[in-house]
PDB file of C-alpha atoms in Angstrom:
ATOM      1  CA  MET A   1      20.519  37.188 -30.206  1.00  0.00           C
ATOM      2  CA  ARG A   2      17.581  35.182 -31.523  1.00  0.00           C
ATOM      3  CA  ASP A   3      16.571  34.923 -35.164  1.00  0.00           C
ATOM      4  CA  PRO A   4      13.138  36.294 -36.019  1.00  0.00           C
ATOM      5  CA  PRO A   5      10.550  33.724 -37.163  1.00  0.00           C
ATOM      6  CA  PHE A   6      10.614  35.272 -40.659  1.00  0.00           C
ATOM      7  CA  ALA A   7      13.419  37.446 -42.025  1.00  0.00           C
ATOM      8  CA  PHE A   8      13.077  40.077 -44.748  1.00  0.00           C
ATOM      9  CA  GLY A   9      12.705  38.274 -48.063  1.00  0.00           C
ATOM     10  CA  GLU A  10      11.327  35.059 -46.640  1.00  0.00           C
ATOM     11  CA  SER A  11       7.849  34.323 -47.811  1.00  0.00           C
ATOM     12  CA  LEU A  12       5.447  31.481 -47.587  1.00  0.00           C
ATOM     13  CA  GLY A  13       5.623  30.825 -51.326  1.00  0.00           C
ATOM     14  CA  HIS A  14       4.589  27.668 -53.073  1.00  0.00           C
ATOM     15  CA  THR A  15       7.972  26.877 -54.602  1.00  0.00           C
ATOM     16  CA  THR A  16      11.698  27.356 -53.945  1.00  0.00           C
ATOM     17  CA  VAL A  17      14.414  29.262 -55.777  1.00  0.00           C
ATOM     18  CA  ALA A  18      18.136  28.511 -55.420  1.00  0.00           C
ATOM     19  CA  TYR A  19      20.760  31.238 -55.916  1.00  0.00           C
ATOM     20  CA  SER A  20      24.188  30.271 -57.306  1.00  0.00           C
ATOM     21  CA  THR A  21      27.153  31.488 -59.318  1.00  0.00           C
ATOM     22  CA  LEU A  22      27.468  35.060 -58.034  1.00  0.00           C
ATOM     23  CA  ALA A  23      30.179  36.746 -60.099  1.00  0.00           C
ATOM     24  CA  LEU A  24      31.498  40.295 -60.260  1.00  0.00           C
ATOM     25  CA  ARG A  25      32.452  41.762 -63.631  1.00  0.00           C
ATOM     26  CA  GLU A  26      35.401  43.540 -62.011  1.00  0.00           C
ATOM     27  CA  GLN A  27      37.087  43.299 -58.603  1.00  0.00           C
ATOM     28  CA  ASP A  28      38.123  46.969 -58.540  1.00  0.00           C
ATOM     29  CA  VAL A  29      35.253  49.458 -58.744  1.00  0.00           C
ATOM     30  CA  PRO A  30      35.804  53.236 -58.963  1.00  0.00           C
ATOM     31  CA  ILE A  31      34.263  55.081 -55.998  1.00  0.00           C
ATOM     32  CA  ASP A  32      32.111  57.002 -58.494  1.00  0.00           C
ATOM     33  CA  GLY A  33      31.375  53.909 -60.599  1.00  0.00           C
ATOM     34  CA  THR A  34      28.966  50.988 -60.610  1.00  0.00           C
ATOM     35  CA  ILE A  35      29.227  47.464 -59.223  1.00  0.00           C
ATOM     36  CA  HIS A  36      28.276  44.969 -61.950  1.00  0.00           C
ATOM     37  CA  ALA A  37      27.441  41.399 -60.948  1.00  0.00           C
ATOM     38  CA  THR A  38      25.552  38.373 -62.243  1.00  0.00           C
ATOM     39  CA  VAL A  39      23.719  35.714 -60.235  1.00  0.00           C
ATOM     40  CA  ARG A  40      22.017  32.516 -61.422  1.00  0.00           C
ATOM     41  CA  LEU A  41      18.572  31.579 -60.122  1.00  0.00           C
ATOM     42  CA  THR A  42      17.064  28.107 -60.447  1.00  0.00           C
ATOM     43  CA  ASN A  43      13.458  27.258 -59.694  1.00  0.00           C
ATOM     44  CA  THR A  44      13.866  24.020 -57.737  1.00  0.00           C
ATOM     45  CA  GLY A  45      10.137  23.608 -57.134  1.00  0.00           C
ATOM     46  CA  ASP A  46       7.273  22.343 -59.248  1.00  0.00           C
ATOM     47  CA  ARG A  47       5.385  25.629 -59.632  1.00  0.00           C
ATOM     48  CA  PRO A  48       6.298  28.931 -61.319  1.00  0.00           C
ATOM     49  CA  ALA A  49       8.226  31.316 -59.066  1.00  0.00           C
ATOM     50  CA  LEU A  50       7.983  35.100 -58.993  1.00  0.00           C
ATOM     51  CA  GLU A  51      11.320  36.163 -57.494  1.00  0.00           C
ATOM     52  CA  THR A  52      12.655  39.631 -56.731  1.00  0.00           C
ATOM     53  CA  VAL A  53      16.427  39.627 -57.151  1.00  0.00           C
ATOM     54  CA  GLN A  54      18.209  41.950 -54.711  1.00  0.00           C
ATOM     55  CA  ALA A  55      15.202  44.320 -54.789  1.00  0.00           C
ATOM     56  CA  PHE A  56      16.098  45.337 -58.345  1.00  0.00           C
ATOM     57  CA  VAL A  57      14.665  42.839 -60.814  1.00  0.00           C
ATOM     58  CA  ARG A  58      11.422  40.907 -60.500  1.00  0.00           C
ATOM     59  CA  THR A  59      11.009  37.926 -62.787  1.00  0.00           C
ATOM     60  CA  GLU A  60       9.111  34.704 -63.274  1.00  0.00           C
ATOM     61  CA  ILE A  61      11.070  31.447 -63.461  1.00  0.00           C
ATOM     62  CA  LEU A  62       9.290  28.286 -64.593  1.00  0.00           C
ATOM     63  CA  PRO A  63       9.797  24.987 -62.728  1.00  0.00           C
ATOM     64  CA  GLY A  64      13.193  23.434 -63.397  1.00  0.00           C
ATOM     65  CA  GLU A  65      14.461  26.493 -65.297  1.00  0.00           C
ATOM     66  CA  SER A  66      17.528  28.613 -64.528  1.00  0.00           C
ATOM     67  CA  ALA A  67      18.236  32.188 -65.523  1.00  0.00           C
ATOM     68  CA  ASP A  68      21.140  34.594 -65.051  1.00  0.00           C
ATOM     69  CA  PHE A  69      20.368  38.092 -63.777  1.00  0.00           C
ATOM     70  CA  ASP A  70      22.490  41.202 -63.991  1.00  0.00           C
ATOM     71  CA  ILE A  71      22.788  43.375 -60.909  1.00  0.00           C
ATOM     72  CA  GLU A  72      24.019  46.964 -61.133  1.00  0.00           C
ATOM     73  CA  ILE A  73      24.540  48.942 -57.939  1.00  0.00           C
ATOM     74  CA  PRO A  74      26.046  52.442 -57.793  1.00  0.00           C
ATOM     75  CA  ALA A  75      29.187  52.480 -55.648  1.00  0.00           C
ATOM     76  CA  SER A  76      27.586  55.447 -53.873  1.00  0.00           C
ATOM     77  CA  ARG A  77      25.473  52.868 -52.005  1.00  0.00           C
ATOM     78  CA  CYS A  78      28.700  52.072 -50.111  1.00  0.00           C
ATOM     79  CA  SER A  79      28.861  55.599 -48.719  1.00  0.00           C
ATOM     80  CA  LEU A  80      29.069  56.861 -45.179  1.00  0.00           C
ATOM     81  CA  VAL A  81      28.594  60.281 -43.649  1.00  0.00           C
ATOM     82  CA  GLY A  82      31.946  61.913 -42.920  1.00  0.00           C
ATOM     83  CA  ALA A  83      32.959  64.370 -40.217  1.00  0.00           C
ATOM     84  CA  ASP A  84      31.908  67.224 -42.522  1.00  0.00           C
ATOM     85  CA  ASN A  85      28.371  65.750 -42.654  1.00  0.00           C
ATOM     86  CA  GLN A  86      28.788  64.863 -46.350  1.00  0.00           C
ATOM     87  CA  ARG A  87      28.306  61.421 -47.887  1.00  0.00           C
ATOM     88  CA  VAL A  88      31.531  59.883 -49.146  1.00  0.00           C
ATOM     89  CA  VAL A  89      32.636  56.512 -50.530  1.00  0.00           C
ATOM     90  CA  GLU A  90      35.946  55.686 -48.922  1.00  0.00           C
ATOM     91  CA  PRO A  91      38.307  53.405 -50.817  1.00  0.00           C
ATOM     92  CA  GLY A  92      38.498  49.931 -49.313  1.00  0.00           C
ATOM     93  CA  GLU A  93      37.183  46.389 -49.233  1.00  0.00           C
ATOM     94  CA  PHE A  94      33.444  45.665 -49.481  1.00  0.00           C
ATOM     95  CA  GLU A  95      31.162  42.652 -49.836  1.00  0.00           C
ATOM     96  CA  LEU A  96      28.203  42.232 -52.150  1.00  0.00           C
ATOM     97  CA  ARG A  97      25.743  39.822 -50.525  1.00  0.00           C
ATOM     98  CA  VAL A  98      22.891  38.251 -52.512  1.00  0.00           C
ATOM     99  CA  GLY A  99      20.365  35.728 -51.268  1.00  0.00           C
ATOM    100  CA  THR A 100      16.815  34.603 -50.797  1.00  0.00           C
ATOM    101  CA  SER A 101      16.382  36.510 -47.533  1.00  0.00           C
ATOM    102  CA  SER A 102      18.206  38.824 -45.152  1.00  0.00           C
ATOM    103  CA  ARG A 103      19.601  35.856 -43.185  1.00  0.00           C
ATOM    104  CA  HIS A 104      23.364  35.670 -43.690  1.00  0.00           C
ATOM    105  CA  ARG A 105      23.269  31.892 -44.018  1.00  0.00           C
ATOM    106  CA  HIS A 106      21.205  32.332 -47.208  1.00  0.00           C
ATOM    107  CA  HIS A 107      23.734  34.680 -48.860  1.00  0.00           C
ATOM    108  CA  LEU A 108      26.265  34.318 -51.605  1.00  0.00           C
ATOM    109  CA  THR A 109      29.153  36.752 -51.113  1.00  0.00           C
ATOM    110  CA  ALA A 110      31.493  38.446 -53.586  1.00  0.00           C
ATOM    111  CA  ARG A 111      34.251  40.796 -52.433  1.00  0.00           C
ATOM    112  CA  PHE A 112      35.324  43.918 -54.291  1.00  0.00           C
ATOM    113  CA  ARG A 113      37.493  46.996 -53.752  1.00  0.00           C
ATOM    114  CA  ALA A 114      36.289  50.561 -54.071  1.00  0.00           C
ATOM    115  CA  ILE A 115      39.171  52.550 -55.524  1.00  0.00           C
ATOM    116  CA  ASP A 116      39.751  56.258 -56.024  1.00  0.00           C
ATOM    117  CA  MET A 117      40.771  56.602 -59.662  1.00  0.00           C
ATOM    118  CA  HIS A 118      41.558  60.323 -59.129  1.00  0.00           C
ATOM    119  CA  ALA A 119      43.969  59.870 -56.210  1.00  0.00           C
ATOM    120  CA  THR A 120      47.605  60.586 -56.954  1.00  0.00           C
ATOM    121  CA  ASN A 121      50.368  58.296 -55.824  1.00  0.00           C
ATOM    122  CA  SER A 122      52.927  60.571 -54.269  1.00  0.00           C
TER     123      SER A 122
END
């Protein structure tokens, strides 16, 4: 499979932004909860950058500056459609991927577990 010339998120901007230090607030996330993460962005170019972080926050970063950004994603975004044709978040392992484009090589990855806080241990 060939890579497209430009992936989603890649632009022909006039500066570059580096993503680093992706951290989750908690490793276990209730299936009806929210994933909380922080990522650091650094403008490594010599012009101001207007960057959209994970399609949630758009911000300007001046040359040479770094800023931390909070990301909040409902666990319901990890849902699938079950046999009963209803959306459900199944407990299990997931990855949060953050990067400058949709290319996997540009991603930072943090793993978390979706847990069912209402399940009983019998």
